[in-house]
Amino acid sequence: EVQLVESGGGLVQAGGSLRLSCAASGFTFDDYYIEWVRQAPGKEREGISCISGSGGSTYYADSVKGRFTISSDNAKNTVHLQMNSLKPEDTAVYLCAAGPQRGKYRPCPYEYDYWGQGTQVTVSS
């Protein structure tokens, strides 16, 4: 069974930190490109960070650059998103997604074969 499971979300004050995890089963990250996506009420879905299966290439959206760090642990088939200096506008459901083909301009999935269920991140002012 192919599955992606996010964890690590919660409630944190502005300026605080959270570490999200995306654990895969049924396939290996080494053969895929992984993307963190967030969805907030009333806002468009936003892709915020990507990493190649090897962990050698990363991408960050301008909205999180300098504050978030994506990393991979292929031995554990897990991708992490370290989120620092959190802002209320970071409040959203955070999901991870995976696809086997690289996008043209950045190491994000060209298409999404698998999605996790999401984990809620709430940042209070």
PDB file of N, CA and C in Angstrom, residues 2 4 24-35 50-57 72 74 77 79 97-102 107-114:
ATOM      1  N   VAL A   2       0.620   2.176  -0.904  1.00  0.00           N
ATOM      2  CA  VAL A   2       1.356   3.427  -0.986  1.00  0.00           C
ATOM      3  C   VAL A   2       0.698   4.440  -0.050  1.00  0.00           C
ATOM      4  N   LEU A   4       1.501   8.324   2.254  1.00  0.00           N
ATOM      5  CA  LEU A   4       2.271   9.438   2.779  1.00  0.00           C
ATOM      6  C   LEU A   4       1.558   9.938   4.027  1.00  0.00           C
ATOM      7  N   ALA A  24       6.949   8.082   4.099  1.00  0.00           N
ATOM      8  CA  ALA A  24       6.414   7.335   2.965  1.00  0.00           C
ATOM      9  C   ALA A  24       6.494   5.837   3.210  1.00  0.00           C
ATOM     10  N   SER A  25       5.508   5.135   2.703  1.00  0.00           N
ATOM     11  CA  SER A  25       5.526   3.680   2.674  1.00  0.00           C
ATOM     12  C   SER A  25       5.022   3.224   1.312  1.00  0.00           C
ATOM     13  N   GLY A  26       5.531   2.102   0.835  1.00  0.00           N
ATOM     14  CA  GLY A  26       5.123   1.578  -0.452  1.00  0.00           C
ATOM     15  C   GLY A  26       5.955   2.073  -1.622  1.00  0.00           C
ATOM     16  N   PHE A  27       6.804   3.062  -1.409  1.00  0.00           N
ATOM     17  CA  PHE A  27       7.748   3.535  -2.410  1.00  0.00           C
ATOM     18  C   PHE A  27       8.892   4.220  -1.687  1.00  0.00           C
ATOM     19  N   THR A  28       9.970   4.490  -2.404  1.00  0.00           N
ATOM     20  CA  THR A  28      11.143   5.115  -1.804  1.00  0.00           C
ATOM     21  C   THR A  28      11.323   6.529  -2.348  1.00  0.00           C
ATOM     22  N   PHE A  29      11.618   7.470  -1.448  1.00  0.00           N
ATOM     23  CA  PHE A  29      11.818   8.859  -1.837  1.00  0.00           C
ATOM     24  C   PHE A  29      12.951   9.038  -2.828  1.00  0.00           C
ATOM     25  N   ASP A  30      13.922   8.159  -2.799  1.00  0.00           N
ATOM     26  CA  ASP A  30      15.085   8.279  -3.674  1.00  0.00           C
ATOM     27  C   ASP A  30      14.689   8.303  -5.144  1.00  0.00           C
ATOM     28  N   ASP A  31      13.552   7.722  -5.477  1.00  0.00           N
ATOM     29  CA  ASP A  31      13.087   7.652  -6.861  1.00  0.00           C
ATOM     30  C   ASP A  31      12.073   8.737  -7.205  1.00  0.00           C
ATOM     31  N   TYR A  32      11.844   9.679  -6.299  1.00  0.00           N
ATOM     32  CA  TYR A  32      10.784  10.664  -6.475  1.00  0.00           C
ATOM     33  C   TYR A  32      11.256  12.084  -6.159  1.00  0.00           C
ATOM     34  N   TYR A  33      10.412  13.052  -6.498  1.00  0.00           N
ATOM     35  CA  TYR A  33      10.548  14.431  -6.078  1.00  0.00           C
ATOM     36  C   TYR A  33       9.415  14.720  -5.096  1.00  0.00           C
ATOM     37  N   ILE A  34       9.746  15.399  -4.007  1.00  0.00           N
ATOM     38  CA  ILE A  34       8.807  15.623  -2.923  1.00  0.00           C
ATOM     39  C   ILE A  34       8.533  17.112  -2.779  1.00  0.00           C
ATOM     40  N   GLU A  35       7.279  17.474  -2.556  1.00  0.00           N
ATOM     41  CA  GLU A  35       6.891  18.871  -2.389  1.00  0.00           C
ATOM     42  C   GLU A  35       6.024  19.042  -1.152  1.00  0.00           C
ATOM     43  N   CYS A  50      10.418  22.129  -2.172  1.00  0.00           N
ATOM     44  CA  CYS A  50      10.602  20.855  -2.863  1.00  0.00           C
ATOM     45  C   CYS A  50      12.004  20.327  -2.617  1.00  0.00           C
ATOM     46  N   ILE A  51      12.150  19.024  -2.768  1.00  0.00           N
ATOM     47  CA  ILE A  51      13.455  18.393  -2.649  1.00  0.00           C
ATOM     48  C   ILE A  51      13.516  17.196  -3.589  1.00  0.00           C
ATOM     49  N   SER A  52      14.670  17.000  -4.223  1.00  0.00           N
ATOM     50  CA  SER A  52      14.864  15.831  -5.062  1.00  0.00           C
ATOM     51  C   SER A  52      15.065  14.603  -4.192  1.00  0.00           C
ATOM     52  N   GLY A  53      14.801  13.432  -4.775  1.00  0.00           N
ATOM     53  CA  GLY A  53      14.915  12.197  -4.017  1.00  0.00           C
ATOM     54  C   GLY A  53      16.283  11.985  -3.407  1.00  0.00           C
ATOM     55  N   SER A  54      17.319  12.429  -4.110  1.00  0.00           N
ATOM     56  CA  SER A  54      18.679  12.301  -3.599  1.00  0.00           C
ATOM     57  C   SER A  54      18.976  13.286  -2.479  1.00  0.00           C
ATOM     58  N   GLY A  55      18.154  14.312  -2.345  1.00  0.00           N
ATOM     59  CA  GLY A  55      18.388  15.362  -1.367  1.00  0.00           C
ATOM     60  C   GLY A  55      19.344  16.439  -1.838  1.00  0.00           C
ATOM     61  N   GLY A  56      19.816  16.347  -3.077  1.00  0.00           N
ATOM     62  CA  GLY A  56      20.828  17.256  -3.563  1.00  0.00           C
ATOM     63  C   GLY A  56      20.319  18.590  -4.073  1.00  0.00           C
ATOM     64  N   SER A  57      19.038  18.677  -4.398  1.00  0.00           N
ATOM     65  CA  SER A  57      18.461  19.902  -4.940  1.00  0.00           C
ATOM     66  C   SER A  57      17.221  20.285  -4.151  1.00  0.00           C
ATOM     67  N   SER A  72      15.911  15.574   3.780  1.00  0.00           N
ATOM     68  CA  SER A  72      15.460  14.203   3.573  1.00  0.00           C
ATOM     69  C   SER A  72      16.317  13.229   4.356  1.00  0.00           C
ATOM     70  N   ASN A  74      16.712   9.431   3.662  1.00  0.00           N
ATOM     71  CA  ASN A  74      16.300   8.330   2.804  1.00  0.00           C
ATOM     72  C   ASN A  74      16.335   6.980   3.515  1.00  0.00           C
ATOM     73  N   ASN A  77      13.107   6.952   4.835  1.00  0.00           N
ATOM     74  CA  ASN A  77      12.086   7.272   3.834  1.00  0.00           C
ATOM     75  C   ASN A  77      11.194   8.416   4.315  1.00  0.00           C
ATOM     76  N   VAL A  79      10.833  12.876   4.715  1.00  0.00           N
ATOM     77  CA  VAL A  79      11.222  14.249   4.415  1.00  0.00           C
ATOM     78  C   VAL A  79      10.732  15.140   5.543  1.00  0.00           C
ATOM     79  N   ALA A  97       3.474  15.866  -1.052  1.00  0.00           N
ATOM     80  CA  ALA A  97       3.085  15.180  -2.271  1.00  0.00           C
ATOM     81  C   ALA A  97       4.335  14.702  -2.995  1.00  0.00           C
ATOM     82  N   ALA A  98       4.187  13.654  -3.786  1.00  0.00           N
ATOM     83  CA  ALA A  98       5.333  13.059  -4.466  1.00  0.00           C
ATOM     84  C   ALA A  98       4.999  12.700  -5.903  1.00  0.00           C
ATOM     85  N   GLY A  99       5.991  12.827  -6.775  1.00  0.00           N
ATOM     86  CA  GLY A  99       5.875  12.418  -8.162  1.00  0.00           C
ATOM     87  C   GLY A  99       7.222  11.990  -8.693  1.00  0.00           C
ATOM     88  N   PRO A 100       7.252  11.095  -9.671  1.00  0.00           N
ATOM     89  CA  PRO A 100       8.521  10.525 -10.152  1.00  0.00           C
ATOM     90  C   PRO A 100       9.269  11.369 -11.164  1.00  0.00           C
ATOM     91  N   GLN A 101       8.629  12.380 -11.755  1.00  0.00           N
ATOM     92  CA  GLN A 101       9.255  13.175 -12.802  1.00  0.00           C
ATOM     93  C   GLN A 101       9.514  14.590 -12.324  1.00  0.00           C
ATOM     94  N   ARG A 102      10.700  15.115 -12.617  1.00  0.00           N
ATOM     95  CA  ARG A 102      11.101  16.454 -12.201  1.00  0.00           C
ATOM     96  C   ARG A 102      10.438  17.524 -13.045  1.00  0.00           C
ATOM     97  N   PRO A 107      13.289  21.492  -8.710  1.00  0.00           N
ATOM     98  CA  PRO A 107      13.184  20.078  -8.316  1.00  0.00           C
ATOM     99  C   PRO A 107      11.881  19.755  -7.586  1.00  0.00           C
ATOM    100  N   CYS A 108      10.774  20.052  -8.240  1.00  0.00           N
ATOM    101  CA  CYS A 108       9.443  19.740  -7.736  1.00  0.00           C
ATOM    102  C   CYS A 108       8.791  18.707  -8.639  1.00  0.00           C
ATOM    103  N   PRO A 109       7.800  17.982  -8.130  1.00  0.00           N
ATOM    104  CA  PRO A 109       7.136  16.994  -8.999  1.00  0.00           C
ATOM    105  C   PRO A 109       6.476  17.639 -10.206  1.00  0.00           C
ATOM    106  N   TYR A 110       6.636  17.022 -11.371  1.00  0.00           N
ATOM    107  CA  TYR A 110       5.929  17.445 -12.564  1.00  0.00           C
ATOM    108  C   TYR A 110       4.440  17.136 -12.428  1.00  0.00           C
ATOM    109  N   GLU A 111       4.143  16.019 -11.817  1.00  0.00           N
ATOM    110  CA  GLU A 111       2.787  15.629 -11.498  1.00  0.00           C
ATOM    111  C   GLU A 111       2.800  14.955 -10.135  1.00  0.00           C
ATOM    112  N   TYR A 112       1.659  14.946  -9.478  1.00  0.00           N
ATOM    113  CA  TYR A 112       1.574  14.404  -8.129  1.00  0.00           C
ATOM    114  C   TYR A 112       0.907  13.035  -8.159  1.00  0.00           C
ATOM    115  N   ASP A 113       1.680  11.997  -7.901  1.00  0.00           N
ATOM    116  CA  ASP A 113       1.138  10.645  -7.850  1.00  0.00           C
ATOM    117  C   ASP A 113       0.520  10.330  -6.494  1.00  0.00           C
ATOM    118  N   TYR A 114       1.114  10.894  -5.430  1.00  0.00           N
ATOM    119  CA  TYR A 114       0.684  10.563  -4.076  1.00  0.00           C
ATOM    120  C   TYR A 114       0.565  11.819  -3.232  1.00  0.00           C
TER     121      TYR A 114
END
